[in-house]
Amino acid sequence: MSTQNHVPSETMERAGRPAPAQDSHVIAAPAGTPYHRLARTEQYRWWQPLVATLVAGAGWWLSLFPLGFVLGGAAALAGVELGGPQDLLFADPLWNDATLLLMLALMLPMVLLAARQVQRRPAGSLSSVTGRVRWRWLLVCLGVAVAAAVLLIFLAATLTLLFGAGVDGAASNAWVGWPTFLASAVVFVLLVPFQAAAEEYVFRGWIPQVFGCYLRTPWVGGVVGALLFALAHGLGTPWGFADLVLFGLVLSFLVIRTGGLEAAVAYHVGTNLVLMVLAATTAGGVADHRTAADGSWELLVAGAVALALYAWVVLHLSRRLHIARTAPAPVAVPASAVSCSPAC
């Protein structure tokens, strides 16, 4: 019997290395490693981040084809017609929203698979310095994020009423009715968390960790991720672009200071979900093709205030709850807990 995987802890300690913990979430990084450097493991090779990025991108692109076939078949069964040139895929705006959310959500499994299969590191090292999603911390941040989203809406509405050019016509702001609203709300509640998480795993996780393989500073990857995040939403107004860049920079700062993506994912999910559910209450809300890139200066100011308060509260809570900012030390396995063949 091979003894390669049954080295007792005493042997490893004599060799100057702690025994590996029997926990699949323990990351293969030295204690004290910051989040953006987690991809630079003992298995790291200079080409891996680049190849893994290409694999993740190609995998996502290829996954869109079966998604299109599935959605097309489902739409045919539901009697939903294909849309025109101005539509993403379908004539029904809710089906278009669901399609876009699913397309973006597919980025999440692609980067996780690329980290595991190409970089040969735990996929959980994309989530946090502990090698997993810290769910209790995520829920705490989500509660703060929902409150921040409500504040954002209140401030934006107040500034628009005071300084804006007014609101749209009565038809577009009419109540859609409970059946239409509930259908939209269910779709958004089910899909927005995956879409928002996927974007954070790419722009606040994957990109900074790629740069972290080559650079010790986290700020280059954070700035590049924020700029690419803004560009991915399209070129709308200067206010909208600035809002998206600020969004990305503040969330990148929180990732660095809290050692994981939970705070960033929570804010992205909270704001997207609240804003989209609110938009679903009006007849023109779901059909509105504008994105955050088309935002006004009022939305920029409101978003800056909400983001600043959210970051302040989250940082205070992270210190109070002792949220790890860097990788913890691996736990040594007692000798009695290690199985060993007689040949040991």
PDB file of C-alpha atoms in Angstrom, residues 7-301:
ATOM      1  CA  VAL A   7       2.443  10.667   6.533  1.00  0.00           C
ATOM      2  CA  PRO A   8       2.069  10.996  10.308  1.00  0.00           C
ATOM      3  CA  SER A   9       2.065  14.419  11.891  1.00  0.00           C
ATOM      4  CA  GLU A  10       5.300  13.762  13.808  1.00  0.00           C
ATOM      5  CA  THR A  11       7.121  13.210  10.509  1.00  0.00           C
ATOM      6  CA  MET A  12       5.788  16.431   9.054  1.00  0.00           C
ATOM      7  CA  GLU A  13       6.668  18.361  12.191  1.00  0.00           C
ATOM      8  CA  ARG A  14      10.219  16.999  12.064  1.00  0.00           C
ATOM      9  CA  ALA A  15      10.348  18.128   8.442  1.00  0.00           C
ATOM     10  CA  GLY A  16       9.508  21.647   9.537  1.00  0.00           C
ATOM     11  CA  ARG A  17       5.959  21.645   8.156  1.00  0.00           C
ATOM     12  CA  PRO A  18       2.706  21.469  10.112  1.00  0.00           C
ATOM     13  CA  ALA A  19       0.452  18.539   9.362  1.00  0.00           C
ATOM     14  CA  PRO A  20      -2.389  19.457   7.046  1.00  0.00           C
ATOM     15  CA  ALA A  21      -5.771  19.937   8.616  1.00  0.00           C
ATOM     16  CA  GLN A  22      -8.458  17.418   7.779  1.00  0.00           C
ATOM     17  CA  ASP A  23     -10.748  20.177   6.526  1.00  0.00           C
ATOM     18  CA  SER A  24     -11.486  20.685   2.863  1.00  0.00           C
ATOM     19  CA  HIS A  25     -11.972  24.398   3.487  1.00  0.00           C
ATOM     20  CA  VAL A  26      -8.399  24.998   4.713  1.00  0.00           C
ATOM     21  CA  ILE A  27      -6.603  26.950   2.010  1.00  0.00           C
ATOM     22  CA  ALA A  28      -3.124  26.132   0.784  1.00  0.00           C
ATOM     23  CA  ALA A  29      -1.644  29.512   1.732  1.00  0.00           C
ATOM     24  CA  PRO A  30       0.689  30.485   4.591  1.00  0.00           C
ATOM     25  CA  ALA A  31      -0.830  32.071   7.678  1.00  0.00           C
ATOM     26  CA  GLY A  32      -1.161  35.818   7.297  1.00  0.00           C
ATOM     27  CA  THR A  33      -1.723  35.719   3.534  1.00  0.00           C
ATOM     28  CA  PRO A  34      -4.085  38.538   2.457  1.00  0.00           C
ATOM     29  CA  TYR A  35      -7.095  37.827   0.284  1.00  0.00           C
ATOM     30  CA  HIS A  36      -5.646  39.104  -2.996  1.00  0.00           C
ATOM     31  CA  ARG A  37      -2.610  36.759  -2.682  1.00  0.00           C
ATOM     32  CA  LEU A  38      -4.543  33.526  -2.051  1.00  0.00           C
ATOM     33  CA  ALA A  39      -4.022  32.276  -5.621  1.00  0.00           C
ATOM     34  CA  ARG A  40      -0.243  32.254  -5.192  1.00  0.00           C
ATOM     35  CA  THR A  41       0.000  28.828  -3.592  1.00  0.00           C
ATOM     36  CA  GLU A  42       2.787  26.238  -3.649  1.00  0.00           C
ATOM     37  CA  GLN A  43       1.277  24.911  -6.890  1.00  0.00           C
ATOM     38  CA  TYR A  44       1.430  28.383  -8.489  1.00  0.00           C
ATOM     39  CA  ARG A  45       3.090  28.779 -11.866  1.00  0.00           C
ATOM     40  CA  TRP A  46       3.373  32.116 -13.630  1.00  0.00           C
ATOM     41  CA  TRP A  47       1.129  31.031 -16.512  1.00  0.00           C
ATOM     42  CA  GLN A  48      -1.736  29.631 -14.413  1.00  0.00           C
ATOM     43  CA  PRO A  49      -3.646  32.876 -13.748  1.00  0.00           C
ATOM     44  CA  LEU A  50      -3.601  33.773 -17.431  1.00  0.00           C
ATOM     45  CA  VAL A  51      -4.642  30.327 -18.648  1.00  0.00           C
ATOM     46  CA  ALA A  52      -7.273  30.025 -15.934  1.00  0.00           C
ATOM     47  CA  THR A  53      -8.751  33.377 -16.983  1.00  0.00           C
ATOM     48  CA  LEU A  54      -8.959  32.220 -20.603  1.00  0.00           C
ATOM     49  CA  VAL A  55     -10.532  28.926 -19.537  1.00  0.00           C
ATOM     50  CA  ALA A  56     -13.119  30.682 -17.363  1.00  0.00           C
ATOM     51  CA  GLY A  57     -13.975  33.133 -20.140  1.00  0.00           C
ATOM     52  CA  ALA A  58     -14.243  30.442 -22.796  1.00  0.00           C
ATOM     53  CA  GLY A  59     -16.282  28.232 -20.496  1.00  0.00           C
ATOM     54  CA  TRP A  60     -18.728  31.054 -19.808  1.00  0.00           C
ATOM     55  CA  TRP A  61     -19.093  31.870 -23.514  1.00  0.00           C
ATOM     56  CA  LEU A  62     -19.715  28.243 -24.438  1.00  0.00           C
ATOM     57  CA  SER A  63     -22.240  27.837 -21.609  1.00  0.00           C
ATOM     58  CA  LEU A  64     -24.428  30.540 -23.167  1.00  0.00           C
ATOM     59  CA  PHE A  65     -25.365  28.301 -26.094  1.00  0.00           C
ATOM     60  CA  PRO A  66     -27.071  25.529 -24.094  1.00  0.00           C
ATOM     61  CA  LEU A  67     -28.670  28.229 -21.937  1.00  0.00           C
ATOM     62  CA  GLY A  68     -30.147  29.800 -25.065  1.00  0.00           C
ATOM     63  CA  PHE A  69     -31.544  26.462 -26.234  1.00  0.00           C
ATOM     64  CA  VAL A  70     -33.102  25.748 -22.838  1.00  0.00           C
ATOM     65  CA  LEU A  71     -34.654  29.202 -22.550  1.00  0.00           C
ATOM     66  CA  GLY A  72     -35.863  29.063 -26.144  1.00  0.00           C
ATOM     67  CA  GLY A  73     -37.583  25.731 -25.517  1.00  0.00           C
ATOM     68  CA  ALA A  74     -39.134  26.984 -22.284  1.00  0.00           C
ATOM     69  CA  ALA A  75     -40.373  30.134 -24.003  1.00  0.00           C
ATOM     70  CA  ALA A  76     -41.924  28.102 -26.812  1.00  0.00           C
ATOM     71  CA  LEU A  77     -43.799  25.976 -24.288  1.00  0.00           C
ATOM     72  CA  ALA A  78     -44.950  29.096 -22.432  1.00  0.00           C
ATOM     73  CA  GLY A  79     -46.040  30.841 -25.616  1.00  0.00           C
ATOM     74  CA  VAL A  80     -43.491  33.673 -25.294  1.00  0.00           C
ATOM     75  CA  GLU A  81     -42.500  35.207 -28.618  1.00  0.00           C
ATOM     76  CA  LEU A  82     -38.982  36.083 -29.696  1.00  0.00           C
ATOM     77  CA  GLY A  83     -38.173  39.767 -29.580  1.00  0.00           C
ATOM     78  CA  GLY A  84     -36.941  42.236 -32.131  1.00  0.00           C
ATOM     79  CA  PRO A  85     -33.531  43.890 -32.547  1.00  0.00           C
ATOM     80  CA  GLN A  86     -34.108  46.102 -29.516  1.00  0.00           C
ATOM     81  CA  ASP A  87     -34.688  43.107 -27.241  1.00  0.00           C
ATOM     82  CA  LEU A  88     -32.113  40.777 -25.743  1.00  0.00           C
ATOM     83  CA  LEU A  89     -33.945  37.625 -26.816  1.00  0.00           C
ATOM     84  CA  PHE A  90     -37.676  37.757 -26.087  1.00  0.00           C
ATOM     85  CA  ALA A  91     -40.534  40.205 -26.573  1.00  0.00           C
ATOM     86  CA  ASP A  92     -41.504  39.821 -22.904  1.00  0.00           C
ATOM     87  CA  PRO A  93     -39.287  42.156 -20.788  1.00  0.00           C
ATOM     88  CA  LEU A  94     -39.375  39.869 -17.741  1.00  0.00           C
ATOM     89  CA  TRP A  95     -38.058  36.953 -19.800  1.00  0.00           C
ATOM     90  CA  ASN A  96     -35.303  39.225 -21.072  1.00  0.00           C
ATOM     91  CA  ASP A  97     -34.399  40.211 -17.508  1.00  0.00           C
ATOM     92  CA  ALA A  98     -34.337  36.578 -16.437  1.00  0.00           C
ATOM     93  CA  THR A  99     -32.155  35.696 -19.433  1.00  0.00           C
ATOM     94  CA  LEU A 100     -29.641  38.420 -18.640  1.00  0.00           C
ATOM     95  CA  LEU A 101     -29.509  37.463 -14.960  1.00  0.00           C
ATOM     96  CA  LEU A 102     -28.903  33.811 -15.847  1.00  0.00           C
ATOM     97  CA  MET A 103     -26.209  34.705 -18.358  1.00  0.00           C
ATOM     98  CA  LEU A 104     -24.328  36.717 -15.751  1.00  0.00           C
ATOM     99  CA  ALA A 105     -24.863  34.089 -13.052  1.00  0.00           C
ATOM    100  CA  LEU A 106     -23.056  31.503 -15.198  1.00  0.00           C
ATOM    101  CA  MET A 107     -19.799  33.374 -14.609  1.00  0.00           C
ATOM    102  CA  LEU A 108     -19.786  32.116 -11.014  1.00  0.00           C
ATOM    103  CA  PRO A 109     -19.316  28.363 -11.654  1.00  0.00           C
ATOM    104  CA  MET A 110     -16.810  29.138 -14.401  1.00  0.00           C
ATOM    105  CA  VAL A 111     -14.365  31.012 -12.151  1.00  0.00           C
ATOM    106  CA  LEU A 112     -14.799  28.467  -9.359  1.00  0.00           C
ATOM    107  CA  LEU A 113     -14.015  25.606 -11.741  1.00  0.00           C
ATOM    108  CA  ALA A 114     -11.046  27.455 -13.231  1.00  0.00           C
ATOM    109  CA  ALA A 115      -9.601  28.060  -9.762  1.00  0.00           C
ATOM    110  CA  ARG A 116      -9.989  24.407  -8.827  1.00  0.00           C
ATOM    111  CA  GLN A 117      -9.055  22.672 -12.070  1.00  0.00           C
ATOM    112  CA  VAL A 118      -6.473  25.023 -13.597  1.00  0.00           C
ATOM    113  CA  GLN A 119      -4.891  26.739 -10.604  1.00  0.00           C
ATOM    114  CA  ARG A 120      -5.193  23.613  -8.440  1.00  0.00           C
ATOM    115  CA  ARG A 121      -6.382  25.525  -5.410  1.00  0.00           C
ATOM    116  CA  PRO A 122      -9.573  25.264  -3.337  1.00  0.00           C
ATOM    117  CA  ALA A 123     -12.449  27.046  -5.045  1.00  0.00           C
ATOM    118  CA  GLY A 124     -13.331  28.459  -1.644  1.00  0.00           C
ATOM    119  CA  SER A 125     -10.180  30.578  -1.703  1.00  0.00           C
ATOM    120  CA  LEU A 126     -12.152  32.889  -3.984  1.00  0.00           C
ATOM    121  CA  SER A 127     -14.713  33.383  -1.215  1.00  0.00           C
ATOM    122  CA  SER A 128     -12.548  34.383   1.740  1.00  0.00           C
ATOM    123  CA  VAL A 129      -9.275  33.882   3.581  1.00  0.00           C
ATOM    124  CA  THR A 130     -10.889  31.016   5.487  1.00  0.00           C
ATOM    125  CA  GLY A 131     -11.486  29.073   2.267  1.00  0.00           C
ATOM    126  CA  ARG A 132     -15.264  29.229   2.452  1.00  0.00           C
ATOM    127  CA  VAL A 133     -18.222  31.596   2.534  1.00  0.00           C
ATOM    128  CA  ARG A 134     -18.682  32.929   6.061  1.00  0.00           C
ATOM    129  CA  TRP A 135     -22.460  32.702   5.982  1.00  0.00           C
ATOM    130  CA  ARG A 136     -23.213  34.385   9.308  1.00  0.00           C
ATOM    131  CA  TRP A 137     -21.033  37.323   8.333  1.00  0.00           C
ATOM    132  CA  LEU A 138     -22.720  37.451   4.918  1.00  0.00           C
ATOM    133  CA  LEU A 139     -26.173  37.640   6.519  1.00  0.00           C
ATOM    134  CA  VAL A 140     -25.052  40.386   8.887  1.00  0.00           C
ATOM    135  CA  CYS A 141     -23.747  42.399   5.936  1.00  0.00           C
ATOM    136  CA  LEU A 142     -26.929  41.714   3.949  1.00  0.00           C
ATOM    137  CA  GLY A 143     -29.059  43.254   6.675  1.00  0.00           C
ATOM    138  CA  VAL A 144     -26.910  46.390   6.629  1.00  0.00           C
ATOM    139  CA  ALA A 145     -26.980  46.412   2.810  1.00  0.00           C
ATOM    140  CA  VAL A 146     -30.787  46.385   2.641  1.00  0.00           C
ATOM    141  CA  ALA A 147     -30.918  49.350   5.010  1.00  0.00           C
ATOM    142  CA  ALA A 148     -28.316  51.138   2.855  1.00  0.00           C
ATOM    143  CA  ALA A 149     -30.367  50.405  -0.281  1.00  0.00           C
ATOM    144  CA  VAL A 150     -33.478  51.932   1.291  1.00  0.00           C
ATOM    145  CA  LEU A 151     -31.434  55.000   2.247  1.00  0.00           C
ATOM    146  CA  LEU A 152     -30.084  55.206  -1.322  1.00  0.00           C
ATOM    147  CA  ILE A 153     -33.600  55.195  -2.771  1.00  0.00           C
ATOM    148  CA  PHE A 154     -34.799  57.822  -0.308  1.00  0.00           C
ATOM    149  CA  LEU A 155     -31.869  60.152  -0.992  1.00  0.00           C
ATOM    150  CA  ALA A 156     -32.065  59.701  -4.776  1.00  0.00           C
ATOM    151  CA  ALA A 157     -35.814  60.364  -4.776  1.00  0.00           C
ATOM    152  CA  THR A 158     -35.410  63.433  -2.579  1.00  0.00           C
ATOM    153  CA  LEU A 159     -32.637  64.901  -4.736  1.00  0.00           C
ATOM    154  CA  THR A 160     -34.631  64.176  -7.909  1.00  0.00           C
ATOM    155  CA  LEU A 161     -37.715  65.902  -6.534  1.00  0.00           C
ATOM    156  CA  LEU A 162     -35.687  68.927  -5.433  1.00  0.00           C
ATOM    157  CA  PHE A 163     -33.373  69.318  -8.401  1.00  0.00           C
ATOM    158  CA  GLY A 164     -34.455  66.850 -11.093  1.00  0.00           C
ATOM    159  CA  ALA A 165     -36.451  67.371 -14.253  1.00  0.00           C
ATOM    160  CA  GLY A 166     -39.528  65.614 -12.918  1.00  0.00           C
ATOM    161  CA  VAL A 167     -40.856  62.087 -13.415  1.00  0.00           C
ATOM    162  CA  ASP A 168     -42.117  60.129 -16.368  1.00  0.00           C
ATOM    163  CA  GLY A 169     -45.699  60.079 -17.509  1.00  0.00           C
ATOM    164  CA  ALA A 170     -48.464  58.522 -15.458  1.00  0.00           C
ATOM    165  CA  ALA A 171     -48.733  55.471 -17.709  1.00  0.00           C
ATOM    166  CA  SER A 172     -45.180  54.263 -17.102  1.00  0.00           C
ATOM    167  CA  ASN A 173     -45.522  54.766 -13.356  1.00  0.00           C
ATOM    168  CA  ALA A 174     -48.887  53.032 -12.982  1.00  0.00           C
ATOM    169  CA  TRP A 175     -49.175  50.072 -10.623  1.00  0.00           C
ATOM    170  CA  VAL A 176     -48.807  46.839 -12.610  1.00  0.00           C
ATOM    171  CA  GLY A 177     -51.099  44.733 -10.468  1.00  0.00           C
ATOM    172  CA  TRP A 178     -50.327  41.925  -8.065  1.00  0.00           C
ATOM    173  CA  PRO A 179     -49.982  39.021 -10.545  1.00  0.00           C
ATOM    174  CA  THR A 180     -47.396  40.845 -12.684  1.00  0.00           C
ATOM    175  CA  PHE A 181     -45.553  42.239  -9.674  1.00  0.00           C
ATOM    176  CA  LEU A 182     -45.344  38.898  -7.863  1.00  0.00           C
ATOM    177  CA  ALA A 183     -44.084  37.118 -10.987  1.00  0.00           C
ATOM    178  CA  SER A 184     -41.319  39.701 -11.384  1.00  0.00           C
ATOM    179  CA  ALA A 185     -40.468  39.688  -7.681  1.00  0.00           C
ATOM    180  CA  VAL A 186     -40.104  35.899  -7.618  1.00  0.00           C
ATOM    181  CA  VAL A 187     -37.781  35.940 -10.634  1.00  0.00           C
ATOM    182  CA  PHE A 188     -35.627  38.661  -9.100  1.00  0.00           C
ATOM    183  CA  VAL A 189     -35.457  37.088  -5.647  1.00  0.00           C
ATOM    184  CA  LEU A 190     -34.373  33.762  -7.172  1.00  0.00           C
ATOM    185  CA  LEU A 191     -31.839  35.064  -9.704  1.00  0.00           C
ATOM    186  CA  VAL A 192     -30.419  38.386  -8.509  1.00  0.00           C
ATOM    187  CA  PRO A 193     -28.334  36.833  -5.686  1.00  0.00           C
ATOM    188  CA  PHE A 194     -26.543  34.585  -8.195  1.00  0.00           C
ATOM    189  CA  GLN A 195     -26.063  37.399 -10.726  1.00  0.00           C
ATOM    190  CA  ALA A 196     -24.706  39.829  -8.138  1.00  0.00           C
ATOM    191  CA  ALA A 197     -22.483  37.185  -6.534  1.00  0.00           C
ATOM    192  CA  ALA A 198     -21.092  36.195  -9.938  1.00  0.00           C
ATOM    193  CA  GLU A 199     -20.113  39.784 -10.724  1.00  0.00           C
ATOM    194  CA  GLU A 200     -18.411  40.154  -7.340  1.00  0.00           C
ATOM    195  CA  TYR A 201     -16.530  36.876  -7.714  1.00  0.00           C
ATOM    196  CA  VAL A 202     -15.219  38.094 -11.080  1.00  0.00           C
ATOM    197  CA  PHE A 203     -14.510  41.797 -10.496  1.00  0.00           C
ATOM    198  CA  ARG A 204     -13.717  41.860  -6.762  1.00  0.00           C
ATOM    199  CA  GLY A 205     -12.396  38.311  -6.481  1.00  0.00           C
ATOM    200  CA  TRP A 206     -10.909  36.828  -9.620  1.00  0.00           C
ATOM    201  CA  ILE A 207      -9.327  39.943 -11.121  1.00  0.00           C
ATOM    202  CA  PRO A 208      -7.634  41.165  -7.900  1.00  0.00           C
ATOM    203  CA  GLN A 209      -6.343  37.636  -7.218  1.00  0.00           C
ATOM    204  CA  VAL A 210      -4.907  37.416 -10.747  1.00  0.00           C
ATOM    205  CA  PHE A 211      -2.992  40.639 -10.164  1.00  0.00           C
ATOM    206  CA  GLY A 212      -2.136  39.416  -6.666  1.00  0.00           C
ATOM    207  CA  CYS A 213      -0.205  36.542  -8.204  1.00  0.00           C
ATOM    208  CA  TYR A 214       2.291  39.059  -9.571  1.00  0.00           C
ATOM    209  CA  LEU A 215       1.976  42.124  -7.322  1.00  0.00           C
ATOM    210  CA  ARG A 216       2.026  42.476  -3.546  1.00  0.00           C
ATOM    211  CA  THR A 217      -0.174  45.562  -3.524  1.00  0.00           C
ATOM    212  CA  PRO A 218      -3.931  44.903  -3.697  1.00  0.00           C
ATOM    213  CA  TRP A 219      -4.793  48.279  -5.176  1.00  0.00           C
ATOM    214  CA  VAL A 220      -3.811  47.648  -8.791  1.00  0.00           C
ATOM    215  CA  GLY A 221      -6.174  44.698  -9.056  1.00  0.00           C
ATOM    216  CA  GLY A 222      -8.872  46.608  -7.180  1.00  0.00           C
ATOM    217  CA  VAL A 223      -8.691  49.603  -9.499  1.00  0.00           C
ATOM    218  CA  VAL A 224      -8.570  47.468 -12.661  1.00  0.00           C
ATOM    219  CA  GLY A 225     -11.530  45.424 -11.420  1.00  0.00           C
ATOM    220  CA  ALA A 226     -13.532  48.593 -10.691  1.00  0.00           C
ATOM    221  CA  LEU A 227     -12.813  50.061 -14.133  1.00  0.00           C
ATOM    222  CA  LEU A 228     -13.671  46.840 -15.950  1.00  0.00           C
ATOM    223  CA  PHE A 229     -16.837  46.532 -13.865  1.00  0.00           C
ATOM    224  CA  ALA A 230     -17.920  50.012 -14.963  1.00  0.00           C
ATOM    225  CA  LEU A 231     -17.045  49.350 -18.607  1.00  0.00           C
ATOM    226  CA  ALA A 232     -18.970  46.057 -18.557  1.00  0.00           C
ATOM    227  CA  HIS A 233     -22.152  48.049 -17.895  1.00  0.00           C
ATOM    228  CA  GLY A 234     -21.633  50.134 -21.020  1.00  0.00           C
ATOM    229  CA  LEU A 235     -20.827  53.797 -21.584  1.00  0.00           C
ATOM    230  CA  GLY A 236     -23.823  55.804 -20.471  1.00  0.00           C
ATOM    231  CA  THR A 237     -23.546  59.107 -18.651  1.00  0.00           C
ATOM    232  CA  PRO A 238     -20.389  60.391 -16.933  1.00  0.00           C
ATOM    233  CA  TRP A 239     -22.332  60.301 -13.640  1.00  0.00           C
ATOM    234  CA  GLY A 240     -23.281  56.674 -14.148  1.00  0.00           C
ATOM    235  CA  PHE A 241     -19.718  55.656 -14.996  1.00  0.00           C
ATOM    236  CA  ALA A 242     -18.364  57.486 -11.944  1.00  0.00           C
ATOM    237  CA  ASP A 243     -21.012  55.823  -9.778  1.00  0.00           C
ATOM    238  CA  LEU A 244     -19.987  52.355 -10.977  1.00  0.00           C
ATOM    239  CA  VAL A 245     -16.271  53.038 -10.498  1.00  0.00           C
ATOM    240  CA  LEU A 246     -16.910  54.333  -6.970  1.00  0.00           C
ATOM    241  CA  PHE A 247     -19.063  51.269  -6.294  1.00  0.00           C
ATOM    242  CA  GLY A 248     -16.238  48.976  -7.380  1.00  0.00           C
ATOM    243  CA  LEU A 249     -13.513  50.825  -5.476  1.00  0.00           C
ATOM    244  CA  VAL A 250     -15.379  50.893  -2.164  1.00  0.00           C
ATOM    245  CA  LEU A 251     -16.325  47.229  -2.396  1.00  0.00           C
ATOM    246  CA  SER A 252     -12.731  46.323  -3.296  1.00  0.00           C
ATOM    247  CA  PHE A 253     -11.608  48.203  -0.190  1.00  0.00           C
ATOM    248  CA  LEU A 254     -14.084  46.202   1.916  1.00  0.00           C
ATOM    249  CA  VAL A 255     -12.837  42.922   0.436  1.00  0.00           C
ATOM    250  CA  ILE A 256      -9.286  43.807   1.466  1.00  0.00           C
ATOM    251  CA  ARG A 257     -10.272  44.966   4.942  1.00  0.00           C
ATOM    252  CA  THR A 258     -12.588  42.025   5.696  1.00  0.00           C
ATOM    253  CA  GLY A 259     -10.628  39.253   3.986  1.00  0.00           C
ATOM    254  CA  GLY A 260     -13.424  38.043   1.738  1.00  0.00           C
ATOM    255  CA  LEU A 261     -16.237  38.782  -0.690  1.00  0.00           C
ATOM    256  CA  GLU A 262     -19.133  38.600   1.766  1.00  0.00           C
ATOM    257  CA  ALA A 263     -19.489  42.350   2.361  1.00  0.00           C
ATOM    258  CA  ALA A 264     -19.225  43.090  -1.364  1.00  0.00           C
ATOM    259  CA  VAL A 265     -21.700  40.386  -2.361  1.00  0.00           C
ATOM    260  CA  ALA A 266     -24.162  41.497   0.322  1.00  0.00           C
ATOM    261  CA  TYR A 267     -24.185  45.123  -0.822  1.00  0.00           C
ATOM    262  CA  HIS A 268     -24.483  44.169  -4.493  1.00  0.00           C
ATOM    263  CA  VAL A 269     -27.326  41.746  -3.790  1.00  0.00           C
ATOM    264  CA  GLY A 270     -29.115  44.113  -1.422  1.00  0.00           C
ATOM    265  CA  THR A 271     -29.064  47.147  -3.703  1.00  0.00           C
ATOM    266  CA  ASN A 272     -29.837  45.247  -6.907  1.00  0.00           C
ATOM    267  CA  LEU A 273     -32.691  43.332  -5.327  1.00  0.00           C
ATOM    268  CA  VAL A 274     -34.328  46.325  -3.674  1.00  0.00           C
ATOM    269  CA  LEU A 275     -34.021  48.509  -6.783  1.00  0.00           C
ATOM    270  CA  MET A 276     -35.270  45.811  -9.163  1.00  0.00           C
ATOM    271  CA  VAL A 277     -38.213  44.804  -7.002  1.00  0.00           C
ATOM    272  CA  LEU A 278     -39.133  48.473  -6.667  1.00  0.00           C
ATOM    273  CA  ALA A 279     -38.921  48.902 -10.448  1.00  0.00           C
ATOM    274  CA  ALA A 280     -41.219  45.893 -10.882  1.00  0.00           C
ATOM    275  CA  THR A 281     -44.064  47.789  -9.209  1.00  0.00           C
ATOM    276  CA  THR A 282     -44.588  50.073 -12.216  1.00  0.00           C
ATOM    277  CA  ALA A 283     -45.669  49.331 -15.745  1.00  0.00           C
ATOM    278  CA  GLY A 284     -42.506  50.766 -17.268  1.00  0.00           C
ATOM    279  CA  GLY A 285     -40.066  49.499 -14.635  1.00  0.00           C
ATOM    280  CA  VAL A 286     -39.309  45.999 -15.931  1.00  0.00           C
ATOM    281  CA  ALA A 287     -39.324  47.188 -19.545  1.00  0.00           C
ATOM    282  CA  ASP A 288     -36.779  49.939 -18.793  1.00  0.00           C
ATOM    283  CA  HIS A 289     -33.535  49.056 -20.603  1.00  0.00           C
ATOM    284  CA  ARG A 290     -31.417  51.601 -18.731  1.00  0.00           C
ATOM    285  CA  THR A 291     -28.641  50.347 -16.466  1.00  0.00           C
ATOM    286  CA  ALA A 292     -26.589  51.872 -13.669  1.00  0.00           C
ATOM    287  CA  ALA A 293     -24.323  53.287 -16.383  1.00  0.00           C
ATOM    288  CA  ASP A 294     -27.163  55.651 -17.346  1.00  0.00           C
ATOM    289  CA  GLY A 295     -27.495  57.066 -13.844  1.00  0.00           C
ATOM    290  CA  SER A 296     -27.870  60.745 -12.942  1.00  0.00           C
ATOM    291  CA  TRP A 297     -25.805  62.909 -10.635  1.00  0.00           C
ATOM    292  CA  GLU A 298     -28.531  62.510  -8.024  1.00  0.00           C
ATOM    293  CA  LEU A 299     -28.008  58.757  -8.036  1.00  0.00           C
ATOM    294  CA  LEU A 300     -24.240  59.245  -7.827  1.00  0.00           C
ATOM    295  CA  VAL A 301     -24.537  61.448  -4.740  1.00  0.00           C
TER     296      VAL A 301
END
